Amino acid sequence: MKLYMVSLGPGDYELITLKALKALQTCDAICVPTKSADNSFTRSMTYKIVKKLMEEYGFEKDIIPMYTPMKFKTDDWQRQVDIIEDSFKKYDSLSFVTLGDSAVYSTVYYLLDIIKEQNKEVYENSEVIPGVTSFSHASAKVKKPLCVGDSSFIIRPLHKRKVPFTTVYMRPKIGMTTDKIKEKNDIYTFENLNYKGETILEHKKEKVDKYMTLFIDFHNRNEQI
């Protein structure tokens, strides 16, 4: 049993990662969100990207429609989880696809939260595959950096003024202490990601000893502001 949560990128099928492509090529079926209650894909950009990838790279997979009305209701997410779990009766491996990157305003983590509570086996055999974000793609289009030097950038939803937030701390100096990082929520330390000596700690390391160190203070998703 394997569940891939696959990020497709910002709409250009060529911006999918190799890891995401391999997941689509090796899985047994692909769960594709649709906004149409009749499960048609006329308005589904994700379907168009998946179809283009299958045509370009010469593979075919069963497509499982996932009605996603975007109303942010638990019943809608539960229905999608039920479809995923029911599909494992027929398939050994599934890919659920999402636009952009799964970590940014995506359905992926709503589904994984439910799966974690209801089916530990599926959760433990799931893998989230990151992708290119819309704002990263937009930055490249106009050749303008999102941040450079010691600057930073902020992502904010337009419909609310006060929102909970995740903070990413980057570009540390070796030997510096991290006492200036005030832990607000759920902080992790990442060292040498994807390189030799990769370490992920579920707490803030007190002193930086590797240049490729990243701290993420994930916001409390139950927090209301």
GROMACS .gro file of N, CA, C and O in nm, residues 102-206:
model
  420
  102SER      N    1   0.198   2.126  -0.224
  102SER     CA    2   0.104   2.070  -0.125
  102SER      C    3   0.105   2.144   0.008
  102SER      O    4   0.007   2.138   0.083
  103ALA      N    5   0.213   2.214   0.040
  103ALA     CA    6   0.225   2.280   0.170
  103ALA      C    7   0.160   2.418   0.173
  103ALA      O    8   0.150   2.479   0.279
  104VAL      N    9   0.115   2.467   0.056
  104VAL     CA   10   0.063   2.604   0.049
  104VAL      C   11  -0.083   2.603   0.005
  104VAL      O   12  -0.114   2.579  -0.112
  105TYR      N   13  -0.174   2.627   0.099
  105TYR     CA   14  -0.319   2.636   0.072
  105TYR      C   15  -0.370   2.518  -0.011
  105TYR      O   16  -0.436   2.535  -0.113
  106SER      N   17  -0.336   2.399   0.033
  106SER     CA   18  -0.373   2.278  -0.042
  106SER      C   19  -0.470   2.191   0.038
  106SER      O   20  -0.476   2.199   0.161
  107THR      N   21  -0.543   2.107  -0.032
  107THR     CA   22  -0.634   2.010   0.031
  107THR      C   23  -0.557   1.898   0.101
  107THR      O   24  -0.609   1.832   0.191
  108VAL      N   25  -0.434   1.877   0.060
  108VAL     CA   26  -0.356   1.760   0.102
  108VAL      C   27  -0.356   1.740   0.253
  108VAL      O   28  -0.383   1.629   0.303
  109TYR      N   29  -0.328   1.844   0.329
  109TYR     CA   30  -0.313   1.823   0.473
  109TYR      C   31  -0.446   1.813   0.546
  109TYR      O   32  -0.453   1.754   0.655
  110TYR      N   33  -0.554   1.865   0.489
  110TYR     CA   34  -0.686   1.837   0.545
  110TYR      C   35  -0.715   1.687   0.536
  110TYR      O   36  -0.768   1.626   0.629
  111LEU      N   37  -0.681   1.630   0.420
  111LEU     CA   38  -0.704   1.487   0.400
  111LEU      C   39  -0.614   1.403   0.490
  111LEU      O   40  -0.659   1.306   0.553
  112LEU      N   41  -0.486   1.440   0.498
  112LEU     CA   42  -0.393   1.363   0.578
  112LEU      C   43  -0.427   1.367   0.727
  112LEU      O   44  -0.405   1.269   0.798
  113ASP      N   45  -0.481   1.479   0.773
  113ASP     CA   46  -0.523   1.487   0.914
  113ASP      C   47  -0.631   1.383   0.944
  113ASP      O   48  -0.627   1.316   1.048
  114ILE      N   49  -0.725   1.370   0.853
  114ILE     CA   50  -0.834   1.273   0.871
  114ILE      C   51  -0.780   1.130   0.859
  114ILE      O   52  -0.813   1.042   0.940
  115ILE      N   53  -0.696   1.108   0.759
  115ILE     CA   54  -0.638   0.974   0.739
  115ILE      C   55  -0.557   0.933   0.861
  115ILE      O   56  -0.563   0.817   0.905
  116LYS      N   57  -0.481   1.026   0.918
  116LYS     CA   58  -0.399   0.995   1.035
  116LYS      C   59  -0.484   0.946   1.151
  116LYS      O   60  -0.445   0.856   1.226
  117GLU      N   61  -0.603   1.005   1.166
  117GLU     CA   62  -0.692   0.967   1.276
  117GLU      C   63  -0.766   0.837   1.249
  117GLU      O   64  -0.793   0.759   1.340
  118GLN      N   65  -0.797   0.811   1.121
  118GLN     CA   66  -0.886   0.700   1.089
  118GLN      C   67  -0.816   0.576   1.033
  118GLN      O   68  -0.871   0.467   1.042
  119ASN      N   69  -0.699   0.594   0.976
  119ASN     CA   70  -0.632   0.479   0.915
  119ASN      C   71  -0.481   0.497   0.923
  119ASN      O   72  -0.419   0.552   0.832
  120LYS      N   73  -0.422   0.452   1.031
  120LYS     CA   74  -0.279   0.471   1.055
  120LYS      C   75  -0.194   0.405   0.946
  120LYS      O   76  -0.088   0.455   0.909
  121GLU      N   77  -0.241   0.292   0.896
  121GLU     CA   78  -0.163   0.219   0.795
  121GLU      C   79  -0.149   0.303   0.669
  121GLU      O   80  -0.038   0.315   0.614
  122VAL      N   81  -0.257   0.364   0.622
  122VAL     CA   82  -0.250   0.449   0.504
  122VAL      C   83  -0.163   0.570   0.531
  122VAL      O   84  -0.078   0.607   0.449
  123TYR      N   85  -0.180   0.632   0.649
  123TYR     CA   86  -0.101   0.751   0.682
  123TYR      C   87   0.049   0.720   0.684
  123TYR      O   88   0.130   0.796   0.630
  124GLU      N   89   0.085   0.611   0.748
  124GLU     CA   90   0.226   0.575   0.760
  124GLU      C   91   0.287   0.535   0.626
  124GLU      O   92   0.409   0.538   0.608
  125ASN      N   93   0.203   0.498   0.530
  125ASN     CA   94   0.251   0.462   0.397
  125ASN      C   95   0.220   0.572   0.295
  125ASN      O   96   0.212   0.546   0.175
  126SER      N   97   0.205   0.694   0.345
  126SER     CA   98   0.183   0.808   0.256
  126SER      C   99   0.312   0.888   0.241
  126SER      O  100   0.399   0.886   0.329
  127GLU      N  101   0.324   0.956   0.128
  127GLU     CA  102   0.441   1.040   0.101
  127GLU      C  103   0.395   1.167   0.031
  127GLU      O  104   0.321   1.162  -0.067
  128VAL      N  105   0.436   1.281   0.084
  128VAL     CA  106   0.403   1.409   0.024
  128VAL      C  107   0.519   1.453  -0.066
  128VAL      O  108   0.634   1.459  -0.022
  129ILE      N  109   0.487   1.482  -0.191
  129ILE     CA  110   0.589   1.524  -0.288
  129ILE      C  111   0.571   1.673  -0.317
  129ILE      O  112   0.467   1.714  -0.368
  130PRO      N  113   0.670   1.755  -0.284
  130PRO     CA  114   0.657   1.900  -0.301
  130PRO      C  115   0.660   1.942  -0.447
  130PRO      O  116   0.697   1.865  -0.535
  131GLY      N  117   0.621   2.067  -0.470
  131GLY     CA  118   0.618   2.118  -0.607
  131GLY      C  119   0.651   2.265  -0.614
  131GLY      O  120   0.676   2.331  -0.513
  132VAL      N  121   0.648   2.320  -0.734
  132VAL     CA  122   0.676   2.462  -0.758
  132VAL      C  123   0.551   2.543  -0.723
  132VAL      O  124   0.440   2.507  -0.762
  133THR      N  125   0.567   2.653  -0.649
  133THR     CA  126   0.454   2.737  -0.613
  133THR      C  127   0.422   2.838  -0.722
  133THR      O  128   0.507   2.869  -0.806
  134SER      N  129   0.301   2.892  -0.717
  134SER     CA  130   0.261   2.994  -0.814
  134SER      C  131   0.346   3.120  -0.799
  134SER      O  132   0.383   3.183  -0.898
  135PHE      N  133   0.379   3.158  -0.675
  135PHE     CA  134   0.455   3.282  -0.656
  135PHE      C  135   0.602   3.265  -0.695
  135PHE      O  136   0.666   3.359  -0.740
  136SER      N  137   0.654   3.145  -0.681
  136SER     CA  138   0.790   3.119  -0.730
  136SER      C  139   0.794   3.128  -0.882
  136SER      O  140   0.885   3.185  -0.943
  137HIS      N  141   0.691   3.071  -0.945
  137HIS     CA  142   0.680   3.076  -1.091
  137HIS      C  143   0.661   3.220  -1.139
  137HIS      O  144   0.724   3.264  -1.236
  138ALA      N  145   0.577   3.297  -1.069
  138ALA     CA  146   0.553   3.436  -1.106
  138ALA      C  147   0.681   3.518  -1.094
  138ALA      O  148   0.710   3.603  -1.181
  139SER      N  149   0.758   3.493  -0.990
  139SER     CA  150   0.886   3.562  -0.971
  139SER      C  151   0.981   3.536  -1.087
  139SER      O  152   1.045   3.627  -1.140
  140ALA      N  153   0.986   3.409  -1.131
  140ALA     CA  154   1.074   3.373  -1.243
  140ALA      C  155   1.027   3.438  -1.373
  140ALA      O  156   1.110   3.477  -1.456
  141LYS      N  157   0.896   3.450  -1.391
  141LYS     CA  158   0.840   3.508  -1.513
  141LYS      C  159   0.890   3.651  -1.536
  141LYS      O  160   0.916   3.692  -1.649
  142VAL      N  161   0.897   3.727  -1.428
  142VAL     CA  162   0.937   3.868  -1.442
  142VAL      C  163   1.081   3.894  -1.400
  142VAL      O  164   1.127   4.007  -1.394
  143LYS      N  165   1.153   3.784  -1.367
  143LYS     CA  166   1.294   3.793  -1.328
  143LYS      C  167   1.314   3.887  -1.210
  143LYS      O  168   1.405   3.971  -1.207
  144LYS      N  169   1.228   3.870  -1.109
  144LYS     CA  170   1.236   3.948  -0.986
  144LYS      C  171   1.245   3.853  -0.868
  144LYS      O  172   1.163   3.761  -0.857
  145PRO      N  173   1.341   3.870  -0.777
  145PRO     CA  174   1.352   3.779  -0.663
  145PRO      C  175   1.245   3.804  -0.558
  145PRO      O  176   1.199   3.916  -0.539
  146LEU      N  177   1.207   3.700  -0.490
  146LEU     CA  178   1.115   3.714  -0.377
  146LEU      C  179   1.189   3.765  -0.254
  146LEU      O  180   1.132   3.837  -0.171
  147CYS      N  181   1.313   3.727  -0.241
  147CYS     CA  182   1.398   3.780  -0.135
  147CYS      C  183   1.543   3.766  -0.179
  147CYS      O  184   1.577   3.673  -0.252
  148VAL      N  185   1.625   3.858  -0.136
  148VAL     CA  186   1.766   3.857  -0.172
  148VAL      C  187   1.844   3.922  -0.059
  148VAL      O  188   1.791   4.006   0.014
  149GLY      N  189   1.969   3.878  -0.040
  149GLY     CA  190   2.048   3.932   0.071
  149GLY      C  191   1.985   3.897   0.204
  149GLY      O  192   1.957   3.780   0.232
  150ASP      N  193   1.958   3.997   0.286
  150ASP     CA  194   1.896   3.974   0.416
  150ASP      C  195   1.749   4.013   0.419
  150ASP      O  196   1.690   4.035   0.525
  151SER      N  197   1.686   4.021   0.303
  151SER     CA  198   1.544   4.054   0.299
  151SER      C  199   1.460   3.929   0.325
  151SER      O  200   1.512   3.818   0.329
  152SER      N  201   1.329   3.947   0.341
  152SER     CA  202   1.238   3.834   0.360
  152SER      C  203   1.112   3.861   0.281
  152SER      O  204   1.096   3.968   0.223
  153PHE      N  205   1.024   3.761   0.274
  153PHE     CA  206   0.896   3.784   0.208
  153PHE      C  207   0.784   3.719   0.287
  153PHE      O  208   0.806   3.626   0.365
  154ILE      N  209   0.663   3.770   0.268
  154ILE     CA  210   0.547   3.728   0.347
  154ILE      C  211   0.436   3.684   0.253
  154ILE      O  212   0.411   3.747   0.151
  155ILE      N  213   0.369   3.575   0.289
  155ILE     CA  214   0.250   3.530   0.216
  155ILE      C  215   0.130   3.558   0.306
  155ILE      O  216   0.126   3.511   0.420
  156ARG      N  217   0.033   3.631   0.256
  156ARG     CA  218  -0.085   3.664   0.336
  156ARG      C  219  -0.213   3.644   0.255
  156ARG      O  220  -0.216   3.685   0.138
  157PRO      N  221  -0.316   3.585   0.313
  157PRO     CA  222  -0.445   3.579   0.244
  157PRO      C  223  -0.509   3.717   0.244
  157PRO      O  224  -0.501   3.790   0.343
  158LEU      N  225  -0.574   3.753   0.134
  158LEU     CA  226  -0.632   3.886   0.122
  158LEU      C  227  -0.765   3.902   0.197
  158LEU      O  228  -0.807   4.013   0.228
  159HIS      N  229  -0.830   3.791   0.227
  159HIS     CA  230  -0.964   3.802   0.284
  159HIS      C  231  -0.966   3.822   0.435
  159HIS      O  232  -1.072   3.843   0.494
  160LYS      N  233  -0.848   3.817   0.500
  160LYS     CA  234  -0.842   3.838   0.645
  160LYS      C  235  -0.722   3.925   0.680
  160LYS      O  236  -0.618   3.918   0.615
  161ARG      N  237  -0.737   4.005   0.787
  161ARG     CA  238  -0.627   4.091   0.828
  161ARG      C  239  -0.536   4.021   0.929
  161ARG      O  240  -0.415   4.032   0.920
  162LYS      N  241  -0.597   3.952   1.024
  162LYS     CA  242  -0.517   3.884   1.125
  162LYS      C  243  -0.528   3.734   1.105
  162LYS      O  244  -0.637   3.679   1.105
  163VAL      N  245  -0.414   3.671   1.085
  163VAL     CA  246  -0.412   3.528   1.055
  163VAL      C  247  -0.298   3.461   1.131
  163VAL      O  248  -0.196   3.524   1.162
  164PRO      N  249  -0.312   3.332   1.165
  164PRO     CA  250  -0.199   3.258   1.220
  164PRO      C  251  -0.093   3.241   1.113
  164PRO      O  252  -0.124   3.244   0.993
  165PHE      N  253   0.033   3.226   1.151
  165PHE     CA  254   0.136   3.218   1.050
  165PHE      C  255   0.249   3.122   1.090
  165PHE      O  256   0.276   3.101   1.208
  166THR      N  257   0.309   3.065   0.987
  166THR     CA  258   0.429   2.983   1.001
  166THR      C  259   0.550   3.070   0.970
  166THR      O  260   0.547   3.151   0.877
  167THR      N  261   0.657   3.054   1.045
  167THR     CA  262   0.779   3.132   1.022
  167THR      C  263   0.893   3.040   0.981
  167THR      O  264   0.917   2.938   1.047
  168VAL      N  265   0.961   3.077   0.873
  168VAL     CA  266   1.078   3.003   0.826
  168VAL      C  267   1.202   3.086   0.854
  168VAL      O  268   1.209   3.204   0.815
  169TYR      N  269   1.299   3.027   0.921
  169TYR     CA  270   1.425   3.097   0.949
  169TYR      C  271   1.535   3.033   0.865
  169TYR      O  272   1.560   2.913   0.875
  170MET      N  273   1.602   3.116   0.784
  170MET     CA  274   1.706   3.067   0.693
  170MET      C  275   1.835   3.150   0.708
  170MET      O  276   1.838   3.247   0.782
  171ARG      N  277   1.936   3.107   0.634
  171ARG     CA  278   2.064   3.177   0.624
  171ARG      C  279   2.130   3.202   0.760
  171ARG      O  280   2.168   3.315   0.792
  172PRO      N  281   2.147   3.099   0.841
  172PRO     CA  282   2.216   3.117   0.969
  172PRO      C  283   2.367   3.122   0.949
  172PRO      O  284   2.418   3.088   0.842
  173LYS      N  285   2.436   3.165   1.050
  173LYS     CA  286   2.583   3.161   1.050
  173LYS      C  287   2.628   3.049   1.143
  173LYS      O  288   2.572   3.031   1.252
  174ILE      N  289   2.727   2.972   1.098
  174ILE     CA  290   2.778   2.862   1.180
  174ILE      C  291   2.830   2.916   1.312
  174ILE      O  292   2.905   3.014   1.316
  175GLY      N  293   2.789   2.854   1.421
  175GLY     CA  294   2.833   2.895   1.553
  175GLY      C  295   2.736   2.985   1.625
  175GLY      O  296   2.747   3.003   1.747
  176MET      N  297   2.639   3.041   1.553
  176MET     CA  298   2.545   3.132   1.617
  176MET      C  299   2.446   3.055   1.704
  176MET      O  300   2.412   2.941   1.676
  177THR      N  301   2.402   3.120   1.812
  177THR     CA  302   2.300   3.059   1.895
  177THR      C  303   2.163   3.098   1.840
  177THR      O  304   2.150   3.191   1.762
  178THR      N  305   2.062   3.024   1.882
  178THR     CA  306   1.928   3.047   1.828
  178THR      C  307   1.834   3.107   1.933
  178THR      O  308   1.711   3.097   1.922
  179ASP      N  309   1.891   3.172   2.032
  179ASP     CA  310   1.808   3.227   2.140
  179ASP      C  311   1.716   3.339   2.090
  179ASP      O  312   1.614   3.369   2.153
  180LYS      N  313   1.749   3.401   1.975
  180LYS     CA  314   1.663   3.507   1.921
  180LYS      C  315   1.537   3.451   1.855
  180LYS      O  316   1.442   3.525   1.829
  181ILE      N  317   1.537   3.321   1.829
  181ILE     CA  318   1.418   3.258   1.772
  181ILE      C  319   1.322   3.226   1.886
  181ILE      O  320   1.349   3.138   1.968
  182LYS      N  321   1.215   3.299   1.892
  182LYS     CA  322   1.116   3.276   1.998
  182LYS      C  323   1.015   3.172   1.951
  182LYS      O  324   0.944   3.193   1.854
  183GLU      N  325   1.013   3.060   2.019
  183GLU     CA  326   0.925   2.950   1.980
  183GLU      C  327   0.780   2.988   2.012
  183GLU      O  328   0.744   3.010   2.126
  184LYS      N  329   0.699   2.996   1.906
  184LYS     CA  330   0.558   3.030   1.924
  184LYS      C  331   0.469   2.907   1.917
  184LYS      O  332   0.369   2.897   1.985
  185ASN      N  333   0.504   2.813   1.830
  185ASN     CA  334   0.413   2.702   1.804
  185ASN      C  335   0.482   2.567   1.805
  185ASN      O  336   0.513   2.512   1.909
  186ASP      N  337   0.515   2.517   1.685
  186ASP     CA  338   0.567   2.381   1.670
  186ASP      C  339   0.692   2.387   1.584
  186ASP      O  340   0.685   2.375   1.462
  187ILE      N  341   0.807   2.410   1.646
  187ILE     CA  342   0.929   2.438   1.571
  187ILE      C  343   1.011   2.313   1.544
  187ILE      O  344   1.021   2.224   1.629
  188TYR      N  345   1.065   2.307   1.422
  188TYR     CA  346   1.151   2.196   1.379
  188TYR      C  347   1.285   2.253   1.331
  188TYR      O  348   1.291   2.366   1.282
  189THR      N  349   1.389   2.172   1.343
  189THR     CA  350   1.521   2.204   1.287
  189THR      C  351   1.554   2.106   1.176
  189THR      O  352   1.542   1.985   1.195
  190PHE      N  353   1.591   2.158   1.059
  190PHE     CA  354   1.628   2.075   0.945
  190PHE      C  355   1.774   2.104   0.909
  190PHE      O  356   1.810   2.219   0.885
  191GLU      N  357   1.855   1.999   0.902
  191GLU     CA  358   1.996   2.016   0.866
  191GLU      C  359   2.030   1.930   0.745
  191GLU      O  360   1.991   1.814   0.736
  192ASN      N  361   2.102   1.990   0.650
  192ASN     CA  362   2.153   1.918   0.532
  192ASN      C  363   2.043   1.839   0.460
  192ASN      O  364   2.064   1.723   0.422
  193LEU      N  365   1.928   1.901   0.438
  193LEU     CA  366   1.819   1.832   0.369
  193LEU      C  367   1.865   1.778   0.234
  193LEU      O  368   1.922   1.851   0.153
  194ASN      N  369   1.838   1.649   0.210
  194ASN     CA  370   1.872   1.580   0.086
  194ASN      C  371   2.023   1.561   0.064
  194ASN      O  372   2.065   1.522  -0.044
  195TYR      N  373   2.100   1.589   0.165
  195TYR     CA  374   2.245   1.569   0.155
  195TYR      C  375   2.291   1.475   0.266
  195TYR      O  376   2.215   1.441   0.357
  196LYS      N  377   2.420   1.437   0.260
  196LYS     CA  378   2.477   1.349   0.361
  196LYS      C  379   2.463   1.414   0.499
  196LYS      O  380   2.491   1.533   0.515
  197GLY      N  381   2.420   1.336   0.594
  197GLY     CA  382   2.404   1.389   0.728
  197GLY      C  383   2.273   1.460   0.751
  197GLY      O  384   2.259   1.538   0.847
  198GLU      N  385   2.173   1.434   0.664
  198GLU     CA  386   2.042   1.497   0.684
  198GLU      C  387   1.985   1.463   0.821
  198GLU      O  388   1.983   1.348   0.862
  199THR      N  389   1.942   1.568   0.891
  199THR     CA  390   1.885   1.551   1.025
  199THR      C  391   1.760   1.636   1.037
  199THR      O  392   1.759   1.752   0.996
  200ILE      N  393   1.655   1.579   1.095
  200ILE     CA  394   1.533   1.653   1.122
  200ILE      C  395   1.502   1.637   1.270
  200ILE      O  396   1.485   1.525   1.319
  201LEU      N  397   1.499   1.749   1.343
  201LEU     CA  398   1.475   1.748   1.485
  201LEU      C  399   1.341   1.814   1.516
  201LEU      O  400   1.310   1.919   1.460
  202GLU      N  401   1.263   1.756   1.603
  202GLU     CA  402   1.133   1.811   1.638
  202GLU      C  403   1.144   1.912   1.751
  202GLU      O  404   1.063   1.916   1.843
  203HIS      N  405   1.247   1.995   1.744
  203HIS     CA  406   1.268   2.103   1.839
  203HIS      C  407   1.369   2.201   1.779
  203HIS      O  408   1.429   2.175   1.675
  204LYS      N  409   1.388   2.312   1.844
  204LYS     CA  410   1.486   2.411   1.799
  204LYS      C  411   1.624   2.376   1.852
  204LYS      O  412   1.643   2.360   1.972
  205LYS      N  413   1.720   2.361   1.761
  205LYS     CA  414   1.857   2.336   1.805
  205LYS      C  415   1.914   2.464   1.864
  205LYS      O  416   1.893   2.574   1.810
  206GLU      N  417   1.987   2.453   1.974
  206GLU     CA  418   2.032   2.573   2.045
  206GLU      C  419   2.150   2.644   1.977
  206GLU      O  420   2.169   2.763   1.995
   0.00000   0.00000   0.00000
